PDB file of C-alpha atoms in Angstrom:
ATOM      1  CA  MET A   1     112.684 -23.140  88.764  1.00 51.00           C
ATOM      2  CA  VAL A   2     112.685 -23.858  92.514  1.00 40.00           C
ATOM      3  CA  ASP A   3     110.140 -26.664  92.071  1.00 50.00           C
ATOM      4  CA  ASP A   4     112.205 -28.255  89.281  1.00 50.00           C
ATOM      5  CA  PHE A   5     115.356 -28.115  91.406  1.00 36.00           C
ATOM      6  CA  VAL A   6     113.606 -29.686  94.376  1.00 34.00           C
ATOM      7  CA  ALA A   7     111.974 -32.359  92.204  1.00 47.00           C
ATOM      8  CA  GLU A   8     115.286 -33.369  90.637  1.00 49.00           C
ATOM      9  CA  PHE A   9     117.727 -33.138  93.530  1.00 40.00           C
ATOM     10  CA  VAL A  10     115.824 -33.061  96.803  1.00 40.00           C
ATOM     11  CA  MET A  11     112.839 -35.363  96.449  1.00 46.00           C
ATOM     12  CA  PRO A  12     114.729 -38.488  95.258  1.00 47.00           C
ATOM     13  CA  ALA A  13     117.013 -38.291  98.287  1.00 43.00           C
ATOM     14  CA  VAL A  14     114.220 -37.943 100.834  1.00 42.00           C
ATOM     15  CA  PRO A  15     112.536 -41.151 102.021  1.00 42.00           C
ATOM     16  CA  THR A  16     108.782 -41.252 102.049  1.00 44.00           C
ATOM     17  CA  ILE A  17     106.889 -41.296 105.306  1.00 41.00           C
ATOM     18  CA  ALA A  18     105.507 -44.647 106.313  1.00 45.00           C
ATOM     19  CA  PRO A  19     101.802 -45.277 105.623  1.00 47.00           C
ATOM     20  CA  THR A  20      99.572 -43.977 108.380  1.00 47.00           C
ATOM     21  CA  GLY A  21      96.165 -44.171 106.754  1.00 44.00           C
ATOM     22  CA  PHE A  22      96.548 -40.678 105.385  1.00 43.00           C
ATOM     23  CA  ARG A  23      97.638 -39.647 101.935  1.00 49.00           C
ATOM     24  CA  ARG A  24     101.310 -40.337 101.427  1.00 48.00           C
ATOM     25  CA  PHE A  25     103.435 -37.319 100.791  1.00 49.00           C
ATOM     26  CA  LYS A  26     107.091 -36.570 100.381  1.00 54.00           C
ATOM     27  CA  ARG A  27     109.183 -34.350 102.548  1.00 58.00           C
ATOM     28  CA  GLY A  28     110.624 -32.719  99.452  1.00 58.00           C
ATOM     29  CA  LYS A  29     107.246 -31.171  98.663  1.00 58.00           C
ATOM     30  CA  ILE A  30     107.203 -29.572 102.090  1.00 60.00           C
ATOM     31  CA  ILE A  31     110.634 -28.092 101.444  1.00 61.00           C
ATOM     32  CA  SER A  32     109.482 -26.847  98.052  1.00 65.00           C
ATOM     33  CA  GLY A  33     106.429 -25.240  99.604  1.00 61.00           C
ATOM     34  CA  LEU A  34     108.481 -23.522 102.270  1.00 62.00           C
ATOM     35  CA  VAL A  35     110.928 -22.175  99.701  1.00 59.00           C
ATOM     36  CA  SER A  36     108.086 -20.871  97.531  1.00 66.00           C
ATOM     37  CA  PHE A  37     106.439 -19.235 100.538  1.00 60.00           C
ATOM     38  CA  ALA A  38     109.725 -17.589 101.500  1.00 63.00           C
ATOM     39  CA  LEU A  39     110.174 -16.188  97.995  1.00 62.00           C
ATOM     40  CA  PHE A  40     106.598 -14.891  98.011  1.00 57.00           C
ATOM     41  CA  SER A  41     107.172 -13.241 101.393  1.00 58.00           C
ATOM     42  CA  VAL A  42     110.315 -11.517 100.160  1.00 53.00           C
ATOM     43  CA  SER A  43     108.473 -10.258  97.068  1.00 53.00           C
ATOM     44  CA  LEU A  44     105.653  -8.921  99.226  1.00 48.00           C
ATOM     45  CA  LEU A  45     108.110  -7.101 101.473  1.00 49.00           C
ATOM     46  CA  LEU A  46     109.787  -5.519  98.463  1.00 49.00           C
ATOM     47  CA  VAL A  47     106.425  -4.219  97.268  1.00 46.00           C
ATOM     48  CA  LEU A  48     105.664  -2.811 100.707  1.00 45.00           C
ATOM     49  CA  PHE A  49     109.108  -1.226 100.947  1.00 45.00           C
ATOM     50  CA  ALA A  50     108.645   0.469  97.586  1.00 44.00           C
ATOM     51  CA  MET A  51     105.371   2.144  98.517  1.00 44.00           C
ATOM     52  CA  ASN A  52     104.983   5.542  96.940  1.00 50.00           C
ATOM     53  CA  PHE A  53     104.877   7.914  99.899  1.00 47.00           C
ATOM     54  CA  LEU A  54     102.937  11.159  99.792  1.00 51.00           C
ATOM     55  CA  SER A  55     104.516  14.540 100.328  1.00 52.00           C
ATOM     56  CA  GLN A  56     102.617  17.650 101.296  1.00 51.00           C
ATOM     57  CA  GLY A  57     103.257  21.199 100.221  1.00 50.00           C
ATOM     58  CA  VAL A  58     104.205  23.312 103.231  1.00 47.00           C
ATOM     59  CA  LEU A  59     101.369  25.501 104.426  1.00 48.00           C
ATOM     60  CA  MET A  60     101.733  29.241 104.584  1.00 49.00           C
ATOM     61  CA  THR A  61     101.950  31.110 107.878  1.00 50.00           C
ATOM     62  CA  TYR A  62      98.928  31.096 110.163  1.00 49.00           C
ATOM     63  CA  ASP A  63      99.496  34.707 111.196  1.00 56.00           C
ATOM     64  CA  PRO A  64      95.945  36.170 110.985  1.00 62.00           C
ATOM     65  CA  GLU A  65      97.338  39.690 110.551  1.00 64.00           C
ATOM     66  CA  LEU A  66      99.700  38.897 107.696  1.00 60.00           C
ATOM     67  CA  SER A  67      97.610  40.776 105.128  1.00 63.00           C
ATOM     68  CA  GLU A  68      97.940  43.932 107.233  1.00 66.00           C
ATOM     69  CA  ARG A  69     101.712  43.772 107.499  1.00 63.00           C
ATOM     70  CA  HIS A  70     102.737  44.436 103.890  1.00 61.00           C
ATOM     71  CA  GLU A  71     103.421  48.107 104.547  1.00 65.00           C
ATOM     72  CA  GLU A  72     105.359  47.218 107.699  1.00 66.00           C
ATOM     73  CA  PHE A  73     107.538  44.881 105.658  1.00 61.00           C
ATOM     74  CA  LYS A  74     108.217  47.642 103.131  1.00 60.00           C
ATOM     75  CA  GLN A  75     109.315  49.998 105.898  1.00 62.00           C
ATOM     76  CA  LEU A  76     111.975  47.650 107.238  1.00 60.00           C
ATOM     77  CA  SER A  77     115.299  49.463 107.318  1.00 53.00           C
ATOM     78  CA  GLY A  78     117.093  47.043 105.012  1.00 60.00           C
ATOM     79  CA  PHE A  79     114.225  46.180 102.707  1.00 57.00           C
ATOM     80  CA  ASP A  80     115.316  48.427  99.844  1.00 61.00           C
ATOM     81  CA  ASN A  81     119.027  47.816 100.311  1.00 64.00           C
ATOM     82  CA  VAL A  82     119.100  44.283  98.957  1.00 62.00           C
ATOM     83  CA  THR A  83     121.325  44.377  95.891  1.00 65.00           C
ATOM     84  CA  THR A  84     121.282  40.728  94.840  1.00 75.00           C
ATOM     85  CA  SER A  85     119.407  40.330  91.565  1.00 86.00           C
ATOM     86  CA  GLY A  86     120.018  36.657  90.857  1.00 89.00           C
ATOM     87  CA  ALA A  87     121.125  37.419  87.315  1.00 92.00           C
ATOM     88  CA  GLY A  88     122.711  34.404  85.658  1.00 94.00           C
ATOM     89  CA  VAL A  89     121.392  31.944  88.253  1.00 94.00           C
ATOM     90  CA  ASP A  90     119.067  29.124  87.182  1.00 96.00           C
ATOM     91  CA  VAL A  91     116.475  28.170  89.808  1.00 97.00           C
ATOM     92  CA  CYS A  92     113.961  25.332  89.563  1.00 98.00           C
ATOM     93  CA  ILE A  93     110.912  25.327  91.849  1.00 97.00           C
ATOM     94  CA  VAL A  94     109.189  21.959  92.316  1.00 96.00           C
ATOM     95  CA  ASP A  95     105.743  22.764  93.654  1.00 94.00           C
ATOM     96  CA  THR A  96     102.117  23.323  92.604  1.00 94.00           C
ATOM     97  CA  GLY A  97     102.971  25.329  89.501  1.00 97.00           C
ATOM     98  CA  ILE A  98     102.763  29.057  88.848  1.00 97.00           C
ATOM     99  CA  ASP A  99      99.975  31.503  88.037  1.00 96.00           C
ATOM    100  CA  MET A 100     101.378  33.698  85.287  1.00 96.00           C
ATOM    101  CA  THR A 101      98.329  35.992  85.480  1.00 94.00           C
ATOM    102  CA  HIS A 102      99.196  37.097  88.997  1.00 93.00           C
ATOM    103  CA  PRO A 103      99.741  40.892  88.988  1.00 91.00           C
ATOM    104  CA  ASP A 104     103.189  40.534  90.549  1.00 92.00           C
ATOM    105  CA  LEU A 105     104.327  37.870  88.073  1.00 94.00           C
ATOM    106  CA  LYS A 106     103.005  39.047  84.717  1.00 90.00           C
ATOM    107  CA  HIS A 107     106.401  40.415  83.752  1.00 91.00           C
ATOM    108  CA  ILE A 108     108.374  37.176  83.929  1.00 92.00           C
ATOM    109  CA  GLU A 109     109.237  34.722  81.186  1.00 95.00           C
ATOM    110  CA  LEU A 110     109.903  31.199  82.360  1.00 98.00           C
ATOM    111  CA  ALA A 111     113.121  29.509  81.306  1.00 98.00           C
ATOM    112  CA  GLY A 112     111.341  26.169  81.506  1.00 98.00           C
ATOM    113  CA  TRP A 113     108.032  24.555  82.458  1.00 99.00           C
ATOM    114  CA  ASN A 114     106.952  20.945  82.913  1.00 98.00           C
ATOM    115  CA  ASP A 115     103.676  19.622  84.296  1.00 98.00           C
ATOM    116  CA  PHE A 116     104.131  16.213  85.922  1.00 98.00           C
ATOM    117  CA  VAL A 117     100.533  16.112  87.179  1.00 96.00           C
ATOM    118  CA  GLN A 118      98.298  16.753  84.168  1.00 97.00           C
ATOM    119  CA  SER A 119     100.853  17.252  81.369  1.00 97.00           C
ATOM    120  CA  ARG A 120      99.517  20.674  80.424  1.00 98.00           C
ATOM    121  CA  ALA A 121     101.610  22.681  78.019  1.00 98.00           C
ATOM    122  CA  LYS A 122     100.925  26.090  79.575  1.00 97.00           C
ATOM    123  CA  PRO A 123     101.855  27.089  83.137  1.00 98.00           C
ATOM    124  CA  TYR A 124      99.119  27.119  85.772  1.00 98.00           C
ATOM    125  CA  ASP A 125      98.672  26.765  89.518  1.00 96.00           C
ATOM    126  CA  ASP A 126      95.507  25.174  90.910  1.00 95.00           C
ATOM    127  CA  GLU A 127      96.578  25.423  94.550  1.00 91.00           C
ATOM    128  CA  GLY A 128      98.589  28.619  94.967  1.00 92.00           C
ATOM    129  CA  HIS A 129     101.614  27.558  96.968  1.00 91.00           C
ATOM    130  CA  GLY A 130     103.986  27.391  94.006  1.00 94.00           C
ATOM    131  CA  THR A 131     102.971  30.880  92.923  1.00 94.00           C
ATOM    132  CA  ALA A 132     103.814  32.188  96.381  1.00 91.00           C
ATOM    133  CA  MET A 133     107.229  30.504  96.277  1.00 93.00           C
ATOM    134  CA  ALA A 134     107.944  32.012  92.869  1.00 95.00           C
ATOM    135  CA  GLY A 135     106.881  35.412  94.174  1.00 92.00           C
ATOM    136  CA  ILE A 136     109.487  35.258  96.923  1.00 90.00           C
ATOM    137  CA  LEU A 137     112.091  35.242  94.158  1.00 92.00           C
ATOM    138  CA  VAL A 138     110.783  37.270  91.253  1.00 93.00           C
ATOM    139  CA  ALA A 139     107.694  39.265  92.297  1.00 90.00           C
ATOM    140  CA  LYS A 140     107.348  42.963  91.526  1.00 86.00           C
ATOM    141  CA  ASN A 141     105.076  45.734  92.805  1.00 79.00           C
ATOM    142  CA  LEU A 142     103.894  45.389  96.434  1.00 72.00           C
ATOM    143  CA  LEU A 143     106.593  43.085  97.814  1.00 75.00           C
ATOM    144  CA  PRO A 144     109.506  42.728  95.370  1.00 81.00           C
ATOM    145  CA  GLY A 145     111.233  39.374  95.115  1.00 86.00           C
ATOM    146  CA  ILE A 146     114.719  38.894  96.497  1.00 86.00           C
ATOM    147  CA  ALA A 147     116.211  37.657  93.198  1.00 90.00           C
ATOM    148  CA  PRO A 148     114.088  39.121  90.402  1.00 90.00           C
ATOM    149  CA  ASP A 149     116.513  38.344  87.582  1.00 93.00           C
ATOM    150  CA  VAL A 150     116.945  34.596  88.061  1.00 95.00           C
ATOM    151  CA  ASN A 151     116.193  32.232  85.213  1.00 97.00           C
ATOM    152  CA  LEU A 152     113.136  30.464  86.587  1.00 98.00           C
ATOM    153  CA  TYR A 153     112.171  26.862  85.874  1.00 99.00           C
ATOM    154  CA  ILE A 154     108.868  25.535  87.214  1.00 98.00           C
ATOM    155  CA  ALA A 155     108.065  21.840  87.666  1.00 98.00           C
ATOM    156  CA  LYS A 156     104.507  21.125  88.768  1.00 98.00           C
ATOM    157  CA  ALA A 157     104.570  17.960  90.874  1.00 96.00           C
ATOM    158  CA  ILE A 158     102.030  18.825  93.593  1.00 94.00           C
ATOM    159  CA  THR A 159      98.299  18.473  92.925  1.00 93.00           C
ATOM    160  CA  SER A 160      95.443  20.864  93.660  1.00 92.00           C
ATOM    161  CA  SER A 161      94.989  19.112  97.014  1.00 89.00           C
ATOM    162  CA  GLY A 162      98.536  20.029  98.016  1.00 88.00           C
ATOM    163  CA  SER A 163     100.032  16.548  97.846  1.00 87.00           C
ATOM    164  CA  GLY A 164     102.242  14.546  95.521  1.00 87.00           C
ATOM    165  CA  THR A 165     103.907  11.151  95.360  1.00 88.00           C
ATOM    166  CA  ASP A 166     107.609  10.462  95.715  1.00 88.00           C
ATOM    167  CA  SER A 167     107.862   9.120  92.166  1.00 90.00           C
ATOM    168  CA  VAL A 168     106.280  12.208  90.594  1.00 93.00           C
ATOM    169  CA  ILE A 169     108.342  14.630  92.674  1.00 93.00           C
ATOM    170  CA  ALA A 170     111.491  12.616  91.934  1.00 94.00           C
ATOM    171  CA  SER A 171     110.763  12.868  88.206  1.00 96.00           C
ATOM    172  CA  ALA A 172     110.386  16.629  88.589  1.00 97.00           C
ATOM    173  CA  VAL A 173     113.707  16.868  90.429  1.00 96.00           C
ATOM    174  CA  ASP A 174     115.403  14.827  87.706  1.00 98.00           C
ATOM    175  CA  TRP A 175     113.961  17.196  85.101  1.00 98.00           C
ATOM    176  CA  CYS A 176     115.436  20.147  86.961  1.00 98.00           C
ATOM    177  CA  THR A 177     118.774  18.350  87.118  1.00 98.00           C
ATOM    178  CA  ASP A 178     118.692  17.547  83.410  1.00 98.00           C
ATOM    179  CA  ASN A 179     118.192  21.257  82.707  1.00 98.00           C
ATOM    180  CA  GLY A 180     121.427  22.035  84.526  1.00 97.00           C
ATOM    181  CA  VAL A 181     119.960  24.446  87.068  1.00 97.00           C
ATOM    182  CA  ASP A 182     122.002  25.857  89.931  1.00 96.00           C
ATOM    183  CA  LEU A 183     119.399  25.431  92.670  1.00 96.00           C
ATOM    184  CA  ILE A 184     116.280  23.314  93.233  1.00 96.00           C
ATOM    185  CA  SER A 185     113.588  24.418  95.683  1.00 94.00           C
ATOM    186  CA  LEU A 186     111.452  21.780  97.452  1.00 92.00           C
ATOM    187  CA  SER A 187     109.044  23.508  99.789  1.00 86.00           C
ATOM    188  CA  LEU A 188     107.338  20.299 100.857  1.00 83.00           C
ATOM    189  CA  GLY A 189     107.609  17.483 103.355  1.00 70.00           C
ATOM    190  CA  GLY A 190     106.442  13.925 103.867  1.00 64.00           C
ATOM    191  CA  GLN A 191     107.236  10.445 105.084  1.00 59.00           C
ATOM    192  CA  GLN A 192     110.746   9.128 104.564  1.00 57.00           C
ATOM    193  CA  GLY A 193     111.168   6.068 102.386  1.00 55.00           C
ATOM    194  CA  ILE A 194     112.973   2.925 103.519  1.00 53.00           C
ATOM    195  CA  ASN A 195     116.679   2.422 102.879  1.00 52.00           C
ATOM    196  CA  LEU A 196     118.478  -0.856 103.474  1.00 51.00           C
ATOM    197  CA  ILE A 197     122.078  -1.827 102.809  1.00 50.00           C
ATOM    198  CA  PHE A 198     121.124  -3.562  99.573  1.00 51.00           C
ATOM    199  CA  LEU A 199     117.907  -1.732  98.727  1.00 52.00           C
ATOM    200  CA  SER A 200     116.828   1.888  98.413  1.00 52.00           C
ATOM    201  CA  THR A 201     113.127   2.681  98.156  1.00 60.00           C
ATOM    202  CA  ASP A 202     113.247   6.430  98.578  1.00 79.00           C
ATOM    203  CA  GLU A 203     112.934   7.678  95.004  1.00 86.00           C
ATOM    204  CA  LEU A 204     112.914  11.299  96.066  1.00 87.00           C
ATOM    205  CA  GLU A 205     116.091  11.015  98.118  1.00 87.00           C
ATOM    206  CA  ASP A 206     117.788   9.254  95.227  1.00 90.00           C
ATOM    207  CA  ALA A 207     116.753  12.046  92.850  1.00 94.00           C
ATOM    208  CA  VAL A 208     118.016  14.689  95.269  1.00 92.00           C
ATOM    209  CA  ASN A 209     121.335  12.892  95.584  1.00 93.00           C
ATOM    210  CA  ARG A 210     121.655  12.784  91.806  1.00 95.00           C
ATOM    211  CA  ALA A 211     121.156  16.543  91.732  1.00 96.00           C
ATOM    212  CA  ILE A 212     123.690  17.098  94.495  1.00 94.00           C
ATOM    213  CA  ASN A 213     126.211  14.928  92.680  1.00 95.00           C
ATOM    214  CA  GLN A 214     125.836  17.293  89.720  1.00 95.00           C
ATOM    215  CA  GLY A 215     126.798  20.216  91.940  1.00 95.00           C
ATOM    216  CA  ILE A 216     123.245  21.519  92.350  1.00 95.00           C
ATOM    217  CA  TYR A 217     122.082  23.084  95.607  1.00 94.00           C
ATOM    218  CA  VAL A 218     118.852  21.539  96.876  1.00 93.00           C
ATOM    219  CA  VAL A 219     116.893  23.436  99.510  1.00 91.00           C
ATOM    220  CA  GLN A 220     113.896  22.206 101.459  1.00 83.00           C
ATOM    221  CA  ARG A 221     111.644  23.787 104.038  1.00 69.00           C
ATOM    222  CA  GLY A 222     112.895  23.486 107.602  1.00 56.00           C
ATOM    223  CA  ALA A 223     109.670  23.499 109.632  1.00 47.00           C
ATOM    224  CA  MET A 224     108.602  20.381 111.490  1.00 40.00           C
ATOM    225  CA  MET A 225     105.324  19.021 110.132  1.00 44.00           C
ATOM    226  CA  ALA A 226     104.074  18.186 113.628  1.00 41.00           C
ATOM    227  CA  ALA A 227     104.318  21.817 114.636  1.00 42.00           C
ATOM    228  CA  ILE A 228     102.570  23.323 111.635  1.00 41.00           C
ATOM    229  CA  MET A 229      99.058  23.034 113.036  1.00 40.00           C
ATOM    230  CA  THR A 230      99.910  24.389 116.480  1.00 42.00           C
ATOM    231  CA  MET A 231     102.016  27.487 115.944  1.00 39.00           C
ATOM    232  CA  VAL A 232     102.423  30.630 113.880  1.00 40.00           C
ATOM    233  CA  MET A 233     104.998  29.505 111.348  1.00 38.00           C
ATOM    234  CA  TYR A 234     107.130  31.289 108.776  1.00 38.00           C
ATOM    235  CA  GLN A 235     109.087  29.638 106.015  1.00 40.00           C
ATOM    236  CA  ALA A 236     112.710  28.670 106.557  1.00 38.00           C
ATOM    237  CA  LEU A 237     115.268  26.937 104.415  1.00 39.00           C
ATOM    238  CA  GLU A 238     117.244  23.824 105.147  1.00 39.00           C
ATOM    239  CA  VAL A 239     120.168  23.109 102.850  1.00 40.00           C
ATOM    240  CA  TRP A 240     120.414  19.379 102.196  1.00 41.00           C
ATOM    241  CA  ARG A 241     124.097  19.606 101.370  1.00 36.00           C
ATOM    242  CA  THR A 242     126.489  22.321 100.287  1.00 31.00           C
TER     243      THR A 242
END
């Protein structure tokens, strides 16, 4: 289309360059070439801007004595006084999945499950992080969950290596939103996409905003990724918007 426009309107109006012993050419072709190059450059930038960034599941604490502290946790003065059950609340965890054979989770029945990694029909967890996040809510036995009666939805968007792409995670968030949940948990972190005035390339942020616009709480881990490898870290929550 650009070449046709230049050939019809630009080239006839541009005088040819005087013979110099070299092949004659028309200035209009130079203009056409520059326009084509500019369009190609813009297209390339759009592709680069829309790169699918990786997110990582947040690692668990590096406390080497954590396994020895279960009884200490149970003896905390307020541990048995928590009265919130979570009944009637729909929670969707976007993570590595859930291991339904775990001794502390055998009792639960999921309200919903979707595997965005391998499209398996039955719940599973090939990394473990998602199971731990679910346990914080609904576990029984050794360390009871803080909201054991929530209606739990699980969206597997993180692979066995602990990573996932923005597009996959965004699809998982949209699935949670479509199910009308009250809260979405994203215990992961990664590189921010690029947002311009006329262009948004952060699929995950867009999905989160769609959830928020539906009145859904979206929570995400609050630890800085740069500090994870250098300090003893415990999970925290950061509310995107309330």
